[in-house]
Amino acid sequence: MFIKFMFALRDAGLKVSLDEWLVLMDALDRNMADNSLMEFYYLARNVLVKRESDYDKFDMGFMEYFKGIKTISDLPPELMEWLSQDELERDLTDMPEGLEKHDLQELMDMFEERLKEQTEKHDGGNYWVGTGGTSPFGHGGYNPQGIRVGGESRHMSAIKVAGERRFRDFRQDNELNIRQFQMAFRKLRQLSSRIDSAKTELDIDETIKATGDNAGMLKLVYEKPRKNTVKLLLLIDSDGSMWRHTQLVNQLFQALHQSTHLKDLQTFYFHNCIYEKLYTTPMCRYGDWVDTDWVLGNFGSEYKVILVGDASMSPYELLSRGGNINWYNYNEEPGIYWLEKVHRQYEKSIWLNPIKADRWDYVRGYRTIAHIRDIFPMFELTLDGLDRGIKKLL
């Protein structure tokens, strides 16, 4: 049942195992969805979705499969008017036994047929969409496996809930906002040292483990607070082809400067590639610079380094002397020489690229991207990419 639904979820990127699918089918056999598409939506999501970043994939797959199903807002207005007029009250103390039972798919098919056939208001009975009675369709009556139409709970539908895609920002492959940047950079705290003091900081991971070992009874575990010892050098490609990524890079910059988990943060800029000079402002203007060797000499190897840029440029700019396109700053050494020099000094260094990783091999500038990937571990500037990059720094 609903086997095409499983493939729709997989097409949306949700990894659904056969074991998980069989659990869902067993839950449907036990009528845990109560023959309600809304209840089925929540049941399937609870069984099949393993982490919050997959909620949006589930919603897209659900919406694709069920998009043809009529919701309350799609039903004929005259039907909704019939259901709201002179509702028949039914005595629930004397209900018939042996009512025919159907699974959710059968009920949905039958409901479509009734909508095509029905031409007038009905109260009571066991077939039409109406009030009272024992029909599986309508409200105010009784059927252990019916589809409610009208009455209570008519303000929401599973299709509408899925269509809102309220979890799209949770996706791992999404570009980040400031808060998500901040949450990712919090992992750098693992590089901080513990202060020799009382244990006053809640250890969430150990608390979860201890609570599980304690048969689910909450057991709080505390740890000594950390002292910020992380030093970070941020080198950002500015202007040119990076213009289209300005907002994203600005969010990263703001998140880092608002971070409370760093002992020191130093930021410099370059255009396309690092040469003899690093700029002190993102405009990369004449004179607003310091010698790259001065930076390397004043910020030691204990610094972690994050380079941000699309790594896309003419091979001449990366591999040749004089490759710096600024006429006032002829470089004696090629850009790749300086990148290798940075990497030699800073063992813990990564490159964040705002271009999607699946385009690195054929996008304009793919040659220079390949060269730079040979020097620095490169990650795309998404939540998943940043998370893997931070782990690399750790």
mmCIF file of C-alpha atoms in Angstrom:
data_model
loop_
_atom_site.group_PDB
_atom_site.id
_atom_site.type_symbol
_atom_site.label_atom_id
_atom_site.label_comp_id
_atom_site.label_asym_id
_atom_site.label_seq_id
_atom_site.Cartn_x
_atom_site.Cartn_y
_atom_site.Cartn_z
ATOM 1 C CA MET A 1 0.000 0.000 0.000
ATOM 2 C CA PHE A 2 1.251 3.474 -0.901
ATOM 3 C CA ILE A 3 4.408 2.001 -2.413
ATOM 4 C CA LYS A 4 4.579 4.936 -4.849
ATOM 5 C CA PHE A 5 4.555 7.254 -1.852
ATOM 6 C CA MET A 6 7.789 5.651 -0.632
ATOM 7 C CA PHE A 7 9.435 6.297 -3.999
ATOM 8 C CA ALA A 8 8.144 9.893 -3.993
ATOM 9 C CA LEU A 9 9.875 10.428 -0.649
ATOM 10 C CA ARG A 10 13.083 8.901 -1.971
ATOM 11 C CA ASP A 11 12.921 11.115 -5.058
ATOM 12 C CA ALA A 12 12.681 14.108 -2.693
ATOM 13 C CA GLY A 13 15.942 13.026 -1.064
ATOM 14 C CA LEU A 14 14.558 11.305 2.052
ATOM 15 C CA LYS A 15 16.310 8.023 2.789
ATOM 16 C CA VAL A 16 13.519 5.574 3.619
ATOM 17 C CA SER A 17 14.613 2.046 4.552
ATOM 18 C CA LEU A 18 12.478 -1.034 3.999
ATOM 19 C CA ASP A 19 12.347 -1.673 7.749
ATOM 20 C CA GLU A 20 10.974 1.821 8.384
ATOM 21 C CA TRP A 21 8.415 1.356 5.631
ATOM 22 C CA LEU A 22 7.209 -1.936 7.119
ATOM 23 C CA VAL A 23 6.818 -0.230 10.507
ATOM 24 C CA LEU A 24 4.611 2.390 8.858
ATOM 25 C CA MET A 25 2.527 -0.281 7.117
ATOM 26 C CA ASP A 26 2.083 -2.106 10.417
ATOM 27 C CA ALA A 27 0.946 1.130 12.051
ATOM 28 C CA LEU A 28 -1.641 1.612 9.289
ATOM 29 C CA ASP A 29 -2.881 -1.963 9.743
ATOM 30 C CA ARG A 30 -3.446 -1.075 13.391
ATOM 31 C CA ASN A 31 -5.472 1.978 12.262
ATOM 32 C CA MET A 32 -3.067 4.370 13.979
ATOM 33 C CA ALA A 33 -3.742 6.968 11.260
ATOM 34 C CA ASP A 34 -7.473 6.839 12.082
ATOM 35 C CA ASN A 35 -8.153 6.989 8.304
ATOM 36 C CA SER A 36 -7.298 10.679 8.364
ATOM 37 C CA LEU A 37 -4.862 12.144 5.866
ATOM 38 C CA MET A 38 -3.802 14.628 8.541
ATOM 39 C CA GLU A 39 -3.099 11.834 11.023
ATOM 40 C CA PHE A 40 -1.345 9.841 8.292
ATOM 41 C CA TYR A 41 0.897 12.847 7.583
ATOM 42 C CA TYR A 42 2.042 13.027 11.217
ATOM 43 C CA LEU A 43 2.296 9.255 11.603
ATOM 44 C CA ALA A 44 4.424 8.843 8.467
ATOM 45 C CA ARG A 45 6.624 11.801 9.412
ATOM 46 C CA ASN A 46 7.236 10.419 12.906
ATOM 47 C CA VAL A 47 8.136 6.975 11.569
ATOM 48 C CA LEU A 48 10.194 7.907 8.511
ATOM 49 C CA VAL A 49 12.005 11.145 9.418
ATOM 50 C CA LYS A 50 15.099 10.629 11.555
ATOM 51 C CA ARG A 51 16.395 14.177 11.937
ATOM 52 C CA GLU A 52 14.946 17.670 11.722
ATOM 53 C CA SER A 53 16.939 18.565 8.613
ATOM 54 C CA ASP A 54 14.878 15.963 6.683
ATOM 55 C CA TYR A 55 11.454 17.418 7.529
ATOM 56 C CA ASP A 56 11.404 19.554 4.395
ATOM 57 C CA LYS A 57 12.283 16.594 2.178
ATOM 58 C CA PHE A 58 9.353 14.692 3.690
ATOM 59 C CA ASP A 59 6.999 17.613 3.072
ATOM 60 C CA MET A 60 8.062 17.866 -0.576
ATOM 61 C CA GLY A 61 7.593 14.134 -1.144
ATOM 62 C CA PHE A 62 4.233 14.156 0.637
ATOM 63 C CA MET A 63 3.009 17.136 -1.358
ATOM 64 C CA GLU A 64 4.128 15.598 -4.650
ATOM 65 C CA TYR A 65 2.317 12.308 -3.998
ATOM 66 C CA PHE A 66 -0.890 13.680 -2.501
ATOM 67 C CA LYS A 67 -1.166 16.883 -4.536
ATOM 68 C CA GLY A 68 -4.208 15.523 -6.431
ATOM 69 C CA ILE A 69 -6.162 14.754 -3.267
ATOM 70 C CA LYS A 70 -9.004 17.139 -2.587
ATOM 71 C CA THR A 71 -8.863 19.120 0.630
ATOM 72 C CA ILE A 72 -11.662 20.976 2.378
ATOM 73 C CA SER A 73 -10.920 24.148 0.431
ATOM 74 C CA ASP A 74 -11.175 22.179 -2.850
ATOM 75 C CA LEU A 75 -14.612 20.651 -2.178
ATOM 76 C CA PRO A 76 -17.731 21.968 -3.935
ATOM 77 C CA PRO A 77 -19.117 24.935 -1.977
ATOM 78 C CA GLU A 78 -22.662 23.549 -2.174
ATOM 79 C CA LEU A 79 -21.484 20.373 -0.409
ATOM 80 C CA MET A 80 -19.957 22.401 2.401
ATOM 81 C CA GLU A 81 -23.189 24.381 2.657
ATOM 82 C CA TRP A 82 -25.237 21.167 2.927
ATOM 83 C CA LEU A 83 -22.979 19.893 5.691
ATOM 84 C CA SER A 84 -23.401 23.101 7.701
ATOM 85 C CA GLN A 85 -27.215 23.201 7.536
ATOM 86 C CA ASP A 86 -29.560 21.508 10.007
ATOM 87 C CA GLU A 87 -27.034 18.937 11.129
ATOM 88 C CA LEU A 88 -28.595 15.646 12.176
ATOM 89 C CA GLU A 89 -27.835 14.713 15.778
ATOM 90 C CA ARG A 90 -27.191 10.996 16.252
ATOM 91 C CA ASP A 91 -27.602 9.012 19.443
ATOM 92 C CA LEU A 92 -24.216 7.417 20.018
ATOM 93 C CA THR A 93 -25.511 4.946 22.635
ATOM 94 C CA ASP A 94 -26.912 2.540 20.050
ATOM 95 C CA MET A 95 -24.403 2.125 17.283
ATOM 96 C CA PRO A 96 -24.652 -0.667 14.708
ATOM 97 C CA GLU A 97 -21.998 -3.380 14.635
ATOM 98 C CA GLY A 98 -20.280 -5.016 11.705
ATOM 99 C CA LEU A 99 -19.694 -1.843 9.690
ATOM 100 C CA GLU A 100 -17.527 -2.470 6.643
ATOM 101 C CA LYS A 101 -13.911 -1.429 7.120
ATOM 102 C CA HIS A 102 -11.548 -0.042 4.479
ATOM 103 C CA ASP A 103 -7.940 1.049 4.434
ATOM 104 C CA LEU A 104 -7.027 4.687 3.856
ATOM 105 C CA GLN A 105 -6.325 4.274 0.133
ATOM 106 C CA GLU A 106 -9.697 2.593 -0.452
ATOM 107 C CA LEU A 107 -11.496 5.312 1.510
ATOM 108 C CA MET A 108 -9.832 8.038 -0.541
ATOM 109 C CA ASP A 109 -10.858 6.335 -3.807
ATOM 110 C CA MET A 110 -14.430 5.883 -2.549
ATOM 111 C CA PHE A 111 -14.575 9.506 -1.450
ATOM 112 C CA GLU A 112 -13.612 10.684 -4.931
ATOM 113 C CA GLU A 113 -16.440 8.573 -6.390
ATOM 114 C CA ARG A 114 -19.020 10.009 -3.939
ATOM 115 C CA LEU A 115 -18.035 13.558 -4.826
ATOM 116 C CA LYS A 116 -18.684 12.821 -8.502
ATOM 117 C CA GLU A 117 -22.050 11.162 -7.822
ATOM 118 C CA GLN A 118 -23.648 13.274 -5.087
ATOM 119 C CA THR A 119 -26.146 15.934 -6.190
ATOM 120 C CA GLU A 120 -28.045 16.845 -2.984
ATOM 121 C CA LYS A 121 -27.861 17.166 0.788
ATOM 122 C CA HIS A 122 -28.015 13.971 2.863
ATOM 123 C CA ASP A 123 -28.540 13.335 6.572
ATOM 124 C CA GLY A 124 -28.274 9.872 8.081
ATOM 125 C CA GLY A 125 -27.715 6.853 5.911
ATOM 126 C CA ASN A 126 -24.584 4.866 5.214
ATOM 127 C CA TYR A 127 -23.447 5.902 1.748
ATOM 128 C CA TRP A 128 -23.438 9.609 0.874
ATOM 129 C CA VAL A 129 -21.388 12.472 2.277
ATOM 130 C CA GLY A 130 -23.593 13.896 4.991
ATOM 131 C CA THR A 131 -24.323 14.370 8.684
ATOM 132 C CA GLY A 132 -25.278 11.695 11.197
ATOM 133 C CA GLY A 133 -25.656 8.160 9.949
ATOM 134 C CA THR A 134 -22.910 5.601 9.504
ATOM 135 C CA SER A 135 -21.441 6.743 6.197
ATOM 136 C CA PRO A 136 -17.640 6.890 6.221
ATOM 137 C CA PHE A 137 -17.861 10.438 4.853
ATOM 138 C CA GLY A 138 -19.181 13.552 6.587
ATOM 139 C CA HIS A 139 -19.527 14.393 10.251
ATOM 140 C CA GLY A 140 -21.844 14.141 13.236
ATOM 141 C CA GLY A 141 -22.417 10.407 12.823
ATOM 142 C CA TYR A 142 -20.506 7.246 13.549
ATOM 143 C CA ASN A 143 -18.042 5.166 11.600
ATOM 144 C CA PRO A 144 -14.865 3.756 13.138
ATOM 145 C CA GLN A 145 -12.914 4.338 9.918
ATOM 146 C CA GLY A 146 -14.381 7.410 8.302
ATOM 147 C CA ILE A 147 -13.105 10.589 6.691
ATOM 148 C CA ARG A 148 -14.338 13.720 8.427
ATOM 149 C CA VAL A 149 -15.715 16.391 6.087
ATOM 150 C CA GLY A 150 -16.786 19.637 7.735
ATOM 151 C CA GLY A 151 -17.707 19.835 11.393
ATOM 152 C CA GLU A 152 -14.795 20.214 13.781
ATOM 153 C CA SER A 153 -11.170 20.368 12.622
ATOM 154 C CA ARG A 154 -12.112 21.704 9.185
ATOM 155 C CA HIS A 155 -9.598 24.568 9.256
ATOM 156 C CA MET A 156 -6.471 22.582 8.350
ATOM 157 C CA SER A 157 -5.357 19.868 5.946
ATOM 158 C CA ALA A 158 -2.274 17.717 5.532
ATOM 159 C CA ILE A 159 -1.686 19.112 2.043
ATOM 160 C CA LYS A 160 -1.736 22.654 3.401
ATOM 161 C CA VAL A 161 0.623 21.784 6.255
ATOM 162 C CA ALA A 162 3.098 20.106 3.885
ATOM 163 C CA GLY A 163 2.735 22.910 1.335
ATOM 164 C CA GLU A 164 3.751 25.533 3.869
ATOM 165 C CA ARG A 165 7.196 23.874 4.058
ATOM 166 C CA ARG A 166 7.812 25.307 7.492
ATOM 167 C CA PHE A 167 11.034 23.317 7.851
ATOM 168 C CA ARG A 168 12.826 24.372 4.672
ATOM 169 C CA ASP A 169 15.387 26.350 6.703
ATOM 170 C CA PHE A 170 16.329 23.175 8.601
ATOM 171 C CA ARG A 171 17.795 21.507 5.523
ATOM 172 C CA GLN A 172 21.476 20.597 5.665
ATOM 173 C CA ASP A 173 22.099 21.697 2.073
ATOM 174 C CA ASN A 174 20.570 25.141 2.513
ATOM 175 C CA GLU A 175 22.638 28.289 2.553
ATOM 176 C CA LEU A 176 22.965 29.643 6.035
ATOM 177 C CA ASN A 177 21.585 32.554 7.986
ATOM 178 C CA ILE A 178 23.387 34.297 10.869
ATOM 179 C CA ARG A 179 21.869 32.129 13.597
ATOM 180 C CA GLN A 180 22.811 28.918 11.775
ATOM 181 C CA PHE A 181 26.358 30.205 11.322
ATOM 182 C CA GLN A 182 26.555 30.921 15.040
ATOM 183 C CA MET A 183 25.274 27.467 15.956
ATOM 184 C CA ALA A 184 27.849 25.822 13.679
ATOM 185 C CA PHE A 185 30.737 27.868 15.059
ATOM 186 C CA ARG A 186 29.780 26.921 18.618
ATOM 187 C CA LYS A 187 31.468 23.587 17.914
ATOM 188 C CA LEU A 188 34.793 25.417 18.034
ATOM 189 C CA ARG A 189 34.289 25.490 21.797
ATOM 190 C CA GLN A 190 35.589 21.924 21.820
ATOM 191 C CA LEU A 191 39.038 23.432 21.210
ATOM 192 C CA SER A 192 38.761 25.542 24.363
ATOM 193 C CA SER A 193 40.368 24.450 27.610
ATOM 194 C CA ARG A 194 38.524 23.685 30.842
ATOM 195 C CA ILE A 195 38.882 26.135 33.735
ATOM 196 C CA ASP A 196 39.994 24.617 37.022
ATOM 197 C CA SER A 197 36.832 25.496 38.932
ATOM 198 C CA ALA A 198 33.545 24.046 40.149
ATOM 199 C CA LYS A 199 31.413 22.062 37.715
ATOM 200 C CA THR A 200 28.712 24.596 36.888
ATOM 201 C CA GLU A 201 28.139 24.097 33.140
ATOM 202 C CA LEU A 202 25.456 21.622 31.999
ATOM 203 C CA ASP A 203 26.922 18.846 29.847
ATOM 204 C CA ILE A 204 24.040 18.052 27.492
ATOM 205 C CA ASP A 205 25.555 14.968 25.855
ATOM 206 C CA GLU A 206 26.485 13.373 29.170
ATOM 207 C CA THR A 207 23.111 14.346 30.650
ATOM 208 C CA ILE A 208 21.316 12.517 27.831
ATOM 209 C CA LYS A 209 23.534 9.455 28.296
ATOM 210 C CA ALA A 210 23.130 9.433 32.069
ATOM 211 C CA THR A 211 19.353 9.870 31.786
ATOM 212 C CA GLY A 212 19.165 6.908 29.393
ATOM 213 C CA ASP A 213 21.289 4.781 31.739
ATOM 214 C CA ASN A 214 18.956 5.845 34.545
ATOM 215 C CA ALA A 215 15.886 4.275 32.866
ATOM 216 C CA GLY A 216 14.694 7.621 31.523
ATOM 217 C CA MET A 217 14.684 9.438 34.864
ATOM 218 C CA LEU A 218 16.364 12.816 34.394
ATOM 219 C CA LYS A 219 19.938 12.915 35.686
ATOM 220 C CA LEU A 220 21.823 16.168 35.221
ATOM 221 C CA VAL A 221 25.553 16.076 34.576
ATOM 222 C CA TYR A 222 27.678 19.194 34.984
ATOM 223 C CA GLU A 223 31.170 20.012 33.713
ATOM 224 C CA LYS A 224 33.756 22.671 34.393
ATOM 225 C CA PRO A 225 33.217 25.745 32.185
ATOM 226 C CA ARG A 226 35.462 26.315 29.200
ATOM 227 C CA LYS A 227 37.886 29.166 28.681
ATOM 228 C CA ASN A 228 37.989 30.693 25.217
ATOM 229 C CA THR A 229 41.337 29.748 23.694
ATOM 230 C CA VAL A 230 40.430 29.580 19.995
ATOM 231 C CA LYS A 231 42.265 32.015 17.715
ATOM 232 C CA LEU A 232 40.851 32.363 14.226
ATOM 233 C CA LEU A 233 42.226 34.023 11.092
ATOM 234 C CA LEU A 234 39.490 34.788 8.540
ATOM 235 C CA LEU A 235 40.587 35.510 4.957
ATOM 236 C CA ILE A 236 37.799 36.580 2.597
ATOM 237 C CA ASP A 237 37.750 36.940 -1.181
ATOM 238 C CA SER A 238 36.063 40.256 -1.972
ATOM 239 C CA ASP A 239 34.500 41.920 -5.028
ATOM 240 C CA GLY A 240 34.513 40.575 -8.589
ATOM 241 C CA SER A 241 32.756 37.229 -8.944
ATOM 242 C CA MET A 242 32.169 37.199 -5.178
ATOM 243 C CA TRP A 243 29.718 40.081 -5.503
ATOM 244 C CA ARG A 244 26.787 37.695 -5.974
ATOM 245 C CA HIS A 245 27.659 35.996 -2.666
ATOM 246 C CA THR A 246 28.026 39.213 -0.669
ATOM 247 C CA GLN A 247 24.980 38.681 1.554
ATOM 248 C CA LEU A 248 25.975 35.141 2.477
ATOM 249 C CA VAL A 249 29.565 36.115 3.295
ATOM 250 C CA ASN A 250 28.360 39.113 5.314
ATOM 251 C CA GLN A 251 26.222 36.762 7.411
ATOM 252 C CA LEU A 252 29.239 34.568 8.117
ATOM 253 C CA PHE A 253 31.303 37.646 9.016
ATOM 254 C CA GLN A 254 28.625 38.960 11.410
ATOM 255 C CA ALA A 255 28.144 35.571 13.029
ATOM 256 C CA LEU A 256 31.842 35.236 13.752
ATOM 257 C CA HIS A 257 32.134 38.761 15.146
ATOM 258 C CA GLN A 258 29.148 38.130 17.407
ATOM 259 C CA SER A 259 30.589 34.833 18.593
ATOM 260 C CA THR A 260 31.586 34.582 22.245
ATOM 261 C CA HIS A 261 33.612 31.425 21.721
ATOM 262 C CA LEU A 262 36.765 32.961 20.272
ATOM 263 C CA LYS A 263 39.757 34.348 22.080
ATOM 264 C CA ASP A 264 40.881 36.290 19.011
ATOM 265 C CA LEU A 265 39.520 36.897 15.518
ATOM 266 C CA GLN A 266 41.555 38.578 12.769
ATOM 267 C CA THR A 267 39.996 39.369 9.382
ATOM 268 C CA PHE A 268 41.720 40.283 6.119
ATOM 269 C CA TYR A 269 40.605 40.401 2.496
ATOM 270 C CA PHE A 270 42.003 39.471 -0.887
ATOM 271 C CA HIS A 271 40.788 39.699 -4.460
ATOM 272 C CA ASN A 272 40.563 36.319 -6.217
ATOM 273 C CA CYS A 273 43.822 35.089 -4.684
ATOM 274 C CA ILE A 274 46.286 35.922 -1.930
ATOM 275 C CA TYR A 275 49.443 37.744 -3.084
ATOM 276 C CA GLU A 276 52.075 39.877 -1.324
ATOM 277 C CA LYS A 277 49.388 42.072 0.211
ATOM 278 C CA LEU A 278 46.256 41.373 2.252
ATOM 279 C CA TYR A 279 43.652 44.121 2.449
ATOM 280 C CA THR A 280 42.206 45.494 5.659
ATOM 281 C CA THR A 281 38.846 46.466 4.117
ATOM 282 C CA PRO A 282 36.513 44.546 1.756
ATOM 283 C CA MET A 283 36.860 47.291 -0.884
ATOM 284 C CA CYS A 284 40.476 46.147 -1.505
ATOM 285 C CA ARG A 285 41.599 49.711 -2.259
ATOM 286 C CA TYR A 286 45.087 51.032 -2.874
ATOM 287 C CA GLY A 287 47.004 51.456 0.376
ATOM 288 C CA ASP A 288 44.417 49.681 2.580
ATOM 289 C CA TRP A 289 46.681 46.707 3.019
ATOM 290 C CA VAL A 290 49.372 44.984 5.045
ATOM 291 C CA ASP A 291 52.143 42.686 3.879
ATOM 292 C CA THR A 292 51.087 39.050 3.813
ATOM 293 C CA ASP A 293 54.414 38.146 5.395
ATOM 294 C CA TRP A 294 53.590 40.562 8.234
ATOM 295 C CA VAL A 295 50.343 38.681 8.878
ATOM 296 C CA LEU A 296 52.135 35.335 8.837
ATOM 297 C CA GLY A 297 54.779 36.684 11.195
ATOM 298 C CA ASN A 298 52.380 38.226 13.713
ATOM 299 C CA PHE A 299 49.705 35.532 13.880
ATOM 300 C CA GLY A 300 51.327 32.247 14.743
ATOM 301 C CA SER A 301 50.569 28.673 13.798
ATOM 302 C CA GLU A 302 48.185 28.293 16.751
ATOM 303 C CA TYR A 303 45.587 30.209 14.704
ATOM 304 C CA LYS A 304 42.948 28.270 12.836
ATOM 305 C CA VAL A 305 42.368 29.646 9.320
ATOM 306 C CA ILE A 306 39.155 29.867 7.299
ATOM 307 C CA LEU A 307 39.448 31.123 3.728
ATOM 308 C CA VAL A 308 36.205 32.126 2.031
ATOM 309 C CA GLY A 309 35.965 32.488 -1.739
ATOM 310 C CA ASP A 310 34.675 30.946 -4.944
ATOM 311 C CA ALA A 311 38.248 29.995 -5.998
ATOM 312 C CA SER A 312 37.149 30.819 -9.539
ATOM 313 C CA MET A 313 39.548 32.936 -11.586
ATOM 314 C CA SER A 314 41.763 32.870 -14.640
ATOM 315 C CA PRO A 315 44.563 30.298 -14.298
ATOM 316 C CA TYR A 316 46.950 33.172 -15.063
ATOM 317 C CA GLU A 317 45.893 34.903 -11.837
ATOM 318 C CA LEU A 318 46.706 31.824 -9.783
ATOM 319 C CA LEU A 319 49.726 30.336 -11.520
ATOM 320 C CA SER A 320 51.716 33.260 -13.000
ATOM 321 C CA ARG A 321 53.844 36.112 -11.717
ATOM 322 C CA GLY A 322 52.125 39.427 -12.172
ATOM 323 C CA GLY A 323 48.801 37.617 -12.067
ATOM 324 C CA ASN A 324 47.322 40.180 -9.691
ATOM 325 C CA ILE A 325 44.907 42.155 -11.856
ATOM 326 C CA ASN A 326 45.362 45.321 -9.783
ATOM 327 C CA TRP A 327 47.794 47.425 -11.832
ATOM 328 C CA TYR A 328 49.236 49.041 -8.700
ATOM 329 C CA ASN A 329 50.265 45.757 -7.071
ATOM 330 C CA TYR A 330 52.440 43.574 -9.338
ATOM 331 C CA ASN A 331 53.145 40.282 -7.589
ATOM 332 C CA GLU A 332 56.636 38.818 -7.735
ATOM 333 C CA GLU A 333 55.380 35.327 -6.873
ATOM 334 C CA PRO A 334 52.296 33.541 -8.260
ATOM 335 C CA GLY A 335 49.202 33.296 -6.114
ATOM 336 C CA ILE A 336 49.537 29.560 -5.651
ATOM 337 C CA TYR A 337 52.917 30.175 -3.968
ATOM 338 C CA TRP A 338 51.204 32.296 -1.305
ATOM 339 C CA LEU A 339 48.361 29.841 -0.792
ATOM 340 C CA GLU A 340 50.858 27.035 -0.229
ATOM 341 C CA LYS A 341 52.795 29.254 2.160
ATOM 342 C CA VAL A 342 49.641 29.941 4.190
ATOM 343 C CA HIS A 343 48.840 26.244 4.324
ATOM 344 C CA ARG A 344 52.359 25.320 5.456
ATOM 345 C CA GLN A 345 52.125 27.677 8.412
ATOM 346 C CA TYR A 346 48.552 26.891 9.407
ATOM 347 C CA GLU A 347 47.989 23.158 9.573
ATOM 348 C CA LYS A 348 44.369 23.694 10.650
ATOM 349 C CA SER A 349 42.976 25.578 7.661
ATOM 350 C CA ILE A 350 39.943 25.100 5.410
ATOM 351 C CA TRP A 351 38.408 26.793 2.375
ATOM 352 C CA LEU A 352 34.659 27.571 2.281
ATOM 353 C CA ASN A 353 33.226 27.928 -1.226
ATOM 354 C CA PRO A 354 29.771 29.512 -1.825
ATOM 355 C CA ILE A 355 29.510 27.628 -5.144
ATOM 356 C CA LYS A 356 27.647 24.335 -4.785
ATOM 357 C CA ALA A 357 30.032 21.372 -4.660
ATOM 358 C CA ASP A 358 28.335 19.531 -7.520
ATOM 359 C CA ARG A 359 29.381 22.389 -9.848
ATOM 360 C CA TRP A 360 33.044 22.602 -8.915
ATOM 361 C CA ASP A 361 34.166 20.327 -11.752
ATOM 362 C CA TYR A 362 32.564 22.255 -14.616
ATOM 363 C CA VAL A 363 31.763 25.797 -13.470
ATOM 364 C CA ARG A 364 33.739 28.713 -14.920
ATOM 365 C CA GLY A 365 37.047 28.614 -13.069
ATOM 366 C CA TYR A 366 36.954 24.859 -12.459
ATOM 367 C CA ARG A 367 40.700 24.635 -13.169
ATOM 368 C CA THR A 368 41.654 27.000 -10.352
ATOM 369 C CA ILE A 369 39.113 25.386 -8.032
ATOM 370 C CA ALA A 370 40.861 22.056 -8.633
ATOM 371 C CA HIS A 371 44.297 23.577 -7.915
ATOM 372 C CA ILE A 372 43.124 25.170 -4.663
ATOM 373 C CA ARG A 373 41.369 21.976 -3.566
ATOM 374 C CA ASP A 374 44.744 20.269 -3.806
ATOM 375 C CA ILE A 375 46.048 22.702 -1.183
ATOM 376 C CA PHE A 376 43.135 23.266 1.203
ATOM 377 C CA PRO A 377 40.293 20.985 2.253
ATOM 378 C CA MET A 378 37.349 22.670 0.497
ATOM 379 C CA PHE A 379 33.733 22.652 1.692
ATOM 380 C CA GLU A 380 30.657 24.311 0.260
ATOM 381 C CA LEU A 381 29.173 27.159 2.254
ATOM 382 C CA THR A 382 26.063 25.324 3.472
ATOM 383 C CA LEU A 383 25.123 24.055 6.917
ATOM 384 C CA ASP A 384 26.375 20.574 6.101
ATOM 385 C CA GLY A 385 29.556 21.886 4.471
ATOM 386 C CA LEU A 386 30.366 24.216 7.355
ATOM 387 C CA ASP A 387 29.695 21.445 9.854
ATOM 388 C CA ARG A 388 32.190 19.160 8.096
ATOM 389 C CA GLY A 389 34.661 22.024 7.812
ATOM 390 C CA ILE A 390 34.514 22.759 11.533
ATOM 391 C CA LYS A 391 35.095 19.082 12.264
ATOM 392 C CA LYS A 392 38.165 19.260 10.034
ATOM 393 C CA LEU A 393 39.488 22.186 12.093
ATOM 394 C CA LEU A 394 38.911 20.165 15.260
#
